[in-house]
Structure formats: structure tokens, C-alpha cells
PDB file of C-alpha atoms and ligand atoms in Angstrom:
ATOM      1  CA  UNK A 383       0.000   0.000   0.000  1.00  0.00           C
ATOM      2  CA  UNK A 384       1.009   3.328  -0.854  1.00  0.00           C
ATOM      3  CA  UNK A 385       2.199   5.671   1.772  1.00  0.00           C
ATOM      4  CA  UNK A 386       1.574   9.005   2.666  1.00  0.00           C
ATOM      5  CA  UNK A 387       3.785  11.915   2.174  1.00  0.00           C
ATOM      6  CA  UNK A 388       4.572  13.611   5.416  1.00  0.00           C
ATOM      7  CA  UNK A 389       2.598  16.793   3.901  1.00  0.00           C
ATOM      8  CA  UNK A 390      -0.231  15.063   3.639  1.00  0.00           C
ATOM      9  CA  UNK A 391       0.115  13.356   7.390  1.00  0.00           C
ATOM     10  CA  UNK A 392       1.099  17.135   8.774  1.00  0.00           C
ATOM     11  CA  UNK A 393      -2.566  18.846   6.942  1.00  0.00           C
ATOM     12  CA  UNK A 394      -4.340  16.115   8.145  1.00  0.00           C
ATOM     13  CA  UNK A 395      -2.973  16.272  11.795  1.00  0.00           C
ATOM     14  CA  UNK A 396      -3.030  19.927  11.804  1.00  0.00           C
ATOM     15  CA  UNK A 397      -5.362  21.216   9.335  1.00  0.00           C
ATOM     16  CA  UNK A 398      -5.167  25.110   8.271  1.00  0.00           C
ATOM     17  CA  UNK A 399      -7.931  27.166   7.259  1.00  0.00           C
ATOM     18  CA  UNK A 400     -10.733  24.794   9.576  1.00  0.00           C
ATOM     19  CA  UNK A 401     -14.106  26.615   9.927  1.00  0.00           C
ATOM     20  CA  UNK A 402     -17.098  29.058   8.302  1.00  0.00           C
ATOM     21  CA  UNK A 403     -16.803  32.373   7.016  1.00  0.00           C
ATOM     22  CA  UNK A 404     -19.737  34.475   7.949  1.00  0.00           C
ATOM     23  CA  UNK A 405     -21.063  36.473   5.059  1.00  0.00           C
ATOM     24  CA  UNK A 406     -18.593  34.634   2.687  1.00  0.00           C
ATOM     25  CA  UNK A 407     -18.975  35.419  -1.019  1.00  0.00           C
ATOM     26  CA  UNK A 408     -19.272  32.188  -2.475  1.00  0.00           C
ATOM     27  CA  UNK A 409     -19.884  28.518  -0.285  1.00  0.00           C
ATOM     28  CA  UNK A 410     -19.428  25.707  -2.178  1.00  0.00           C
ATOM     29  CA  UNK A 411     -21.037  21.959  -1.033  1.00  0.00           C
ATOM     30  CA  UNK A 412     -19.595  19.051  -2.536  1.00  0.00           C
ATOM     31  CA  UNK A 413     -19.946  15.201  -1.989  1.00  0.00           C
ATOM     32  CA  UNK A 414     -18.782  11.740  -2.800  1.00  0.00           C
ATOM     33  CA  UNK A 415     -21.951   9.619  -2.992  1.00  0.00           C
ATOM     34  CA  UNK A 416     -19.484   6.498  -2.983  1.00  0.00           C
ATOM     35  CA  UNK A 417     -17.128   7.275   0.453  1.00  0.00           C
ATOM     36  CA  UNK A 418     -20.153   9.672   1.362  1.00  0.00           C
ATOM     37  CA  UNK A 419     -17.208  12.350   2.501  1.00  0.00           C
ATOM     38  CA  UNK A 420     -18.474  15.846   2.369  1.00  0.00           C
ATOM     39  CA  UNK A 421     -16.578  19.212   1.822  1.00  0.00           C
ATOM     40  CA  UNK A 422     -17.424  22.585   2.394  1.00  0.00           C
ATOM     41  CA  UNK A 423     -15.819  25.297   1.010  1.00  0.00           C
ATOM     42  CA  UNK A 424     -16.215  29.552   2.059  1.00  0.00           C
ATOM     43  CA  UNK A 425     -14.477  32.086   0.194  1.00  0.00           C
ATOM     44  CA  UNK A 426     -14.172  36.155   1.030  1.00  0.00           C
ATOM     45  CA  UNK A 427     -13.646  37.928  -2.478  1.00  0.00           C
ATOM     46  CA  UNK A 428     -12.059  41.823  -2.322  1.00  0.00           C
ATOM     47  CA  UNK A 429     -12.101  43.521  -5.657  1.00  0.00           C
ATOM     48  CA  UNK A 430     -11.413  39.578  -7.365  1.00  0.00           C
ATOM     49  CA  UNK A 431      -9.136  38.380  -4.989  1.00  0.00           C
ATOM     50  CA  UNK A 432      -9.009  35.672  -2.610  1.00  0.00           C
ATOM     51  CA  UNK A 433      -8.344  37.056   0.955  1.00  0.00           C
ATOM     52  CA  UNK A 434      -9.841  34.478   2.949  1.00  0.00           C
ATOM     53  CA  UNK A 435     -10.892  30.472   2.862  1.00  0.00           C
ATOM     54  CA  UNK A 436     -11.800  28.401   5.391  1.00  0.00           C
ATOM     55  CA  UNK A 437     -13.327  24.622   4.891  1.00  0.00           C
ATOM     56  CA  UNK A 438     -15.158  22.464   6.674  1.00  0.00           C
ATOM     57  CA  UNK A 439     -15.152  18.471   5.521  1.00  0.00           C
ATOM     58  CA  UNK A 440     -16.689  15.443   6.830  1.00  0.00           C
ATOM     59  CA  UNK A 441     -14.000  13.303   5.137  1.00  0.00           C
ATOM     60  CA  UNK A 442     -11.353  10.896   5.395  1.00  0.00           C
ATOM     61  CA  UNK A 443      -7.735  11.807   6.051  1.00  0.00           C
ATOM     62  CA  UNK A 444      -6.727  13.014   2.354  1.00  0.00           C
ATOM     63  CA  UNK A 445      -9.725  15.023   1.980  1.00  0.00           C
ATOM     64  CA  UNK A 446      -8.949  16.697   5.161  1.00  0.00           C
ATOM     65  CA  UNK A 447      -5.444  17.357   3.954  1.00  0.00           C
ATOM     66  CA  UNK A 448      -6.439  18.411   0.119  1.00  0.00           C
ATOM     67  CA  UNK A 449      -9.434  20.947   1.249  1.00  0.00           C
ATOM     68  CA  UNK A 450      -6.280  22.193   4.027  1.00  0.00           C
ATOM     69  CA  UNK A 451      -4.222  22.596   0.997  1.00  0.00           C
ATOM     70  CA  UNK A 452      -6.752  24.097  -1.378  1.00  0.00           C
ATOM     71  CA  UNK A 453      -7.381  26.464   0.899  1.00  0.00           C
ATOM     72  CA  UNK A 454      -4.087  27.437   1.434  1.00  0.00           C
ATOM     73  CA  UNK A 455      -3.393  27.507  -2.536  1.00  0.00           C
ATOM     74  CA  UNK A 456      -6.221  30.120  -3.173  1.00  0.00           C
ATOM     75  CA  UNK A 457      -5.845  32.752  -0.320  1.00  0.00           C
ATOM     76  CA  UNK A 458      -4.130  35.676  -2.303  1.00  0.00           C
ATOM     77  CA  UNK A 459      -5.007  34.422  -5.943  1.00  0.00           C
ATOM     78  CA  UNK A 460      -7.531  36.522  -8.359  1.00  0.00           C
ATOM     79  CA  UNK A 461     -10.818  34.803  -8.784  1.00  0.00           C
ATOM     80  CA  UNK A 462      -9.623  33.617 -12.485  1.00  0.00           C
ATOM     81  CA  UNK A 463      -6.049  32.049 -11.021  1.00  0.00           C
ATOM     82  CA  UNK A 464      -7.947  30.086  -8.403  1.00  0.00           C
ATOM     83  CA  UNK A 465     -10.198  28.554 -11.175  1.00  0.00           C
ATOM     84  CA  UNK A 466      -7.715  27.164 -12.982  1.00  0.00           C
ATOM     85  CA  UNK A 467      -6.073  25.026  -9.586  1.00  0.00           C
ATOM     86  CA  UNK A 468      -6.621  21.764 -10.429  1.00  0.00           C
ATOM     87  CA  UNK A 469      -6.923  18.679  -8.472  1.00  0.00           C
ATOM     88  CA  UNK A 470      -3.634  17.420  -9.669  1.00  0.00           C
ATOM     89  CA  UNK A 471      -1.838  20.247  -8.238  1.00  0.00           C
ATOM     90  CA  UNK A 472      -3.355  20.220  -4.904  1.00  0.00           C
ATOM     91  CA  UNK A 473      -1.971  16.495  -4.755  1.00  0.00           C
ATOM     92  CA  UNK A 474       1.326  17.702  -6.059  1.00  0.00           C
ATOM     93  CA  UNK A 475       1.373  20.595  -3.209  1.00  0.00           C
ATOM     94  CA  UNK A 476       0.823  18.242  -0.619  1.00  0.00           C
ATOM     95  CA  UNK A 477       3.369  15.939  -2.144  1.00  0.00           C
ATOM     96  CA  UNK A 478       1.233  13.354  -4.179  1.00  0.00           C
ATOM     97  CA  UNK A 479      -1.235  11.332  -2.967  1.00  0.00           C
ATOM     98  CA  UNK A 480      -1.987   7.505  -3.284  1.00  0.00           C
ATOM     99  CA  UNK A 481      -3.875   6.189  -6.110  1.00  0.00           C
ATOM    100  CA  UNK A 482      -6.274   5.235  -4.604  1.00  0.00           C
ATOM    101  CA  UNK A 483      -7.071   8.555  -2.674  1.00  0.00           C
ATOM    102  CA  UNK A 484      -6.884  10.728  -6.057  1.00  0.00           C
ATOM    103  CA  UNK A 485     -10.757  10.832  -5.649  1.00  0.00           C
ATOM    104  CA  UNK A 486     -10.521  12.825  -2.337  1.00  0.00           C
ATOM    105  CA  UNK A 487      -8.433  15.620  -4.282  1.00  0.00           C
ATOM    106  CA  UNK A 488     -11.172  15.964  -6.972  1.00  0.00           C
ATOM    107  CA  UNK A 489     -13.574  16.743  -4.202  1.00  0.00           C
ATOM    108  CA  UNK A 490     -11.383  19.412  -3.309  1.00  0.00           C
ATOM    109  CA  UNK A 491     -11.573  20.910  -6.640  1.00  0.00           C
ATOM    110  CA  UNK A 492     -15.259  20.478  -6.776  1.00  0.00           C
ATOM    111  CA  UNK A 493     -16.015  22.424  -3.591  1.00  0.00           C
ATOM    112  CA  UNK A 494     -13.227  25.001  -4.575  1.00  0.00           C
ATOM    113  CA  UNK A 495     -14.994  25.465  -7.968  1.00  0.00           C
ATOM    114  CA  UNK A 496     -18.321  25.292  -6.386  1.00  0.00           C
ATOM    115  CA  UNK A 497     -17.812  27.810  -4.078  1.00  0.00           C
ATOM    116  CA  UNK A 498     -16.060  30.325  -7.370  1.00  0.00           C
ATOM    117  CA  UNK A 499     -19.521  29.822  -9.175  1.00  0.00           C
ATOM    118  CA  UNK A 500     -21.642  30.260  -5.864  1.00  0.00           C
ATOM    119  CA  UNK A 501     -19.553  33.789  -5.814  1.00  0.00           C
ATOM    120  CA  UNK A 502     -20.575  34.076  -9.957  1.00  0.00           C
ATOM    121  CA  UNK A 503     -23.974  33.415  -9.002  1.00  0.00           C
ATOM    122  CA  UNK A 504     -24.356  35.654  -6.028  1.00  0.00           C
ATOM    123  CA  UNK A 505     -22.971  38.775  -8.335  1.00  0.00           C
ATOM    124  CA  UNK A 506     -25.277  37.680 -11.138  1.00  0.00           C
ATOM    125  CA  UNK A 507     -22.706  37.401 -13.644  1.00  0.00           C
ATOM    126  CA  UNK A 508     -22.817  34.818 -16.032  1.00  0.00           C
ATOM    127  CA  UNK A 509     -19.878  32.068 -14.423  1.00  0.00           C
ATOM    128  CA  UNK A 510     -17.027  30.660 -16.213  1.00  0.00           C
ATOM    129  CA  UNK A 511     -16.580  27.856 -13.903  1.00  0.00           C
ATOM    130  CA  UNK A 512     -16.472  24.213 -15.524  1.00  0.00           C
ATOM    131  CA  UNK A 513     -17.179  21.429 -13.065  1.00  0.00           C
ATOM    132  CA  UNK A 514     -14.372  18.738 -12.911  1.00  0.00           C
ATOM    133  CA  UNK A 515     -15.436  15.761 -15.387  1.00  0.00           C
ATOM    134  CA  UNK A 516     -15.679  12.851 -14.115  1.00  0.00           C
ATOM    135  CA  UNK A 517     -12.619  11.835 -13.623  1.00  0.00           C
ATOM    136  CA  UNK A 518     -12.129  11.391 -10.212  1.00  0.00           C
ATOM    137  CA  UNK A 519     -15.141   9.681  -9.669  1.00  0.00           C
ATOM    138  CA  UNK A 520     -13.818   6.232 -10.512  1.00  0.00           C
ATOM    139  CA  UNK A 521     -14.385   5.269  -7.027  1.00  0.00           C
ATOM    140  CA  UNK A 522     -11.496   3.017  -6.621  1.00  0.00           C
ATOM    141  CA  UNK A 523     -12.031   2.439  -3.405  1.00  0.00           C
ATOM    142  CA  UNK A 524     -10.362  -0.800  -2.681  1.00  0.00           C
ATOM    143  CA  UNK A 525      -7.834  -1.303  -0.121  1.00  0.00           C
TER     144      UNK A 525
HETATM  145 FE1  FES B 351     -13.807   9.896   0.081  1.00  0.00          FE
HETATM  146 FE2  FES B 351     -11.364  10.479   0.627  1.00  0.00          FE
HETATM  147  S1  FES B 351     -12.887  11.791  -0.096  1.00  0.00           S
HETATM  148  S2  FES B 351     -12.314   8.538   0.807  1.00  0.00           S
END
């Protein structure tokens, strides 16, 4: 079995970014019908940037450690940087992942891109934002 990568052990065991944001400007809800994890995602927006993030996931390890990381990767970043983060490079931030955890990354992009066209929505502009394609949904959740 695959290990994890000490990242991934150190945002699990001490996760950054855990909570709600009251009056955030997009929240994005996301869920794995298979592991039946859940993620939530807040976002503050200033003038199309970032400047805060906070989660809150009912998850297994990695998705605690991907929605610390994801949050961490979008603080700072314009509104059009953080839609491009992709689920691969929140795995590669936190050092890769196993396999069989990839799915637990997508989530993270899911509730990350959820929450960017929750923020669309709320400003009733037309949003950009692309859900993931299935792709991490393979649900390989053997082991
Ligand atoms: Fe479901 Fe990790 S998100 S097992």
C-alpha cells in the first residue's frame, strides 16, 4: 500500500484554514456519494481576490489534507487564477497522494470550484466555472 507523504500526514494532523466564514462570497457543497465524505468550502472575495478560505469536511484523512491545501493555494489568488487550480496540483502541493485517494483531491476541486460559481452566481454574472469531469469519480475504493 502506498504511503503518505509527510505533507499530507502534517494537513491532516493539523489542518489550516478549519471553519465558516460568515457572510462569505461564495460557499461551495460538494460530496462523494461512494465514500459519502463531504466538503465545504467559504471564500471572502475583495475587488477579485481571494483574501480568505476556510473549509469544513466530513471526510477521510486526504480530503482533510487536500481541502487544508486548497485552501491554502487560493488565499491571495484573483478569482480567475484560483479557477484554474486543479486537483492534480493540490496532490502535487501536498506531495502526491496515493492512487487510490486521487478521488478525495477531486472533491477538493469540486467544492473550490463550487464555491467560485456560488460567488458568480451571487454577483449575477454569467460564471465561467467548468465542473471537474468525471474523472475522479472512478471510485477506486479498494484497499
Ligand atoms: Fe472519500 Fe477520501 S474523499 S475517501
Amino acid at each position: 500500500m502506498e504511503q503518505y507523504s509527510s505533507k499530507v500526514m502534517d494537513h491532516f494532523a493539523h489542518p489550516h484554514n478549519v471553519g465558516e466564514i460568515e457572510n462569505a462570497d461564495g460557499v461551495g457543497t460538494v460530496g462523494n456519494p461512494v465514500c459519502g465524505d463531504v466538503m465545504r468550502l467559504y471564500i471572502k472575495v475583495e475587488n477579485k481576490i481571494i483574501t480568505d478560505a476556510k473549509f469544513k469536511t466530513f471526510g477521510c484523512g486526504a480530503a482533510i489534507a487536500t481541502s487544508s491545501m486548497v485552501t491554502d493555494l487560493v488565499k491571495g489568488k484573483s478569482i480567475d487564477e484560483a479557477l484554474k487550480i486543479s486537483n492534480a496540483a493540490v496532490a502535487e502541493a501536498l506531495g502526491g497522494l496515493p492512487k487510490v485517494k486521487m478521488h478525495c483531491s477531486v472533491l477538493a476541486e469540486e467544492a473550490l470550484k463550487s464555491a467560485l460559481d456560488d460567488y458568480y452566481k451571487k454577483k449575477g454574472v454569467a460564471s465561467p466555472v467548468k465542473m471537474p469531469a468525471e474523472s475522479g469519480h472512478e471510485h477506486d475504493m479498494g484497499e
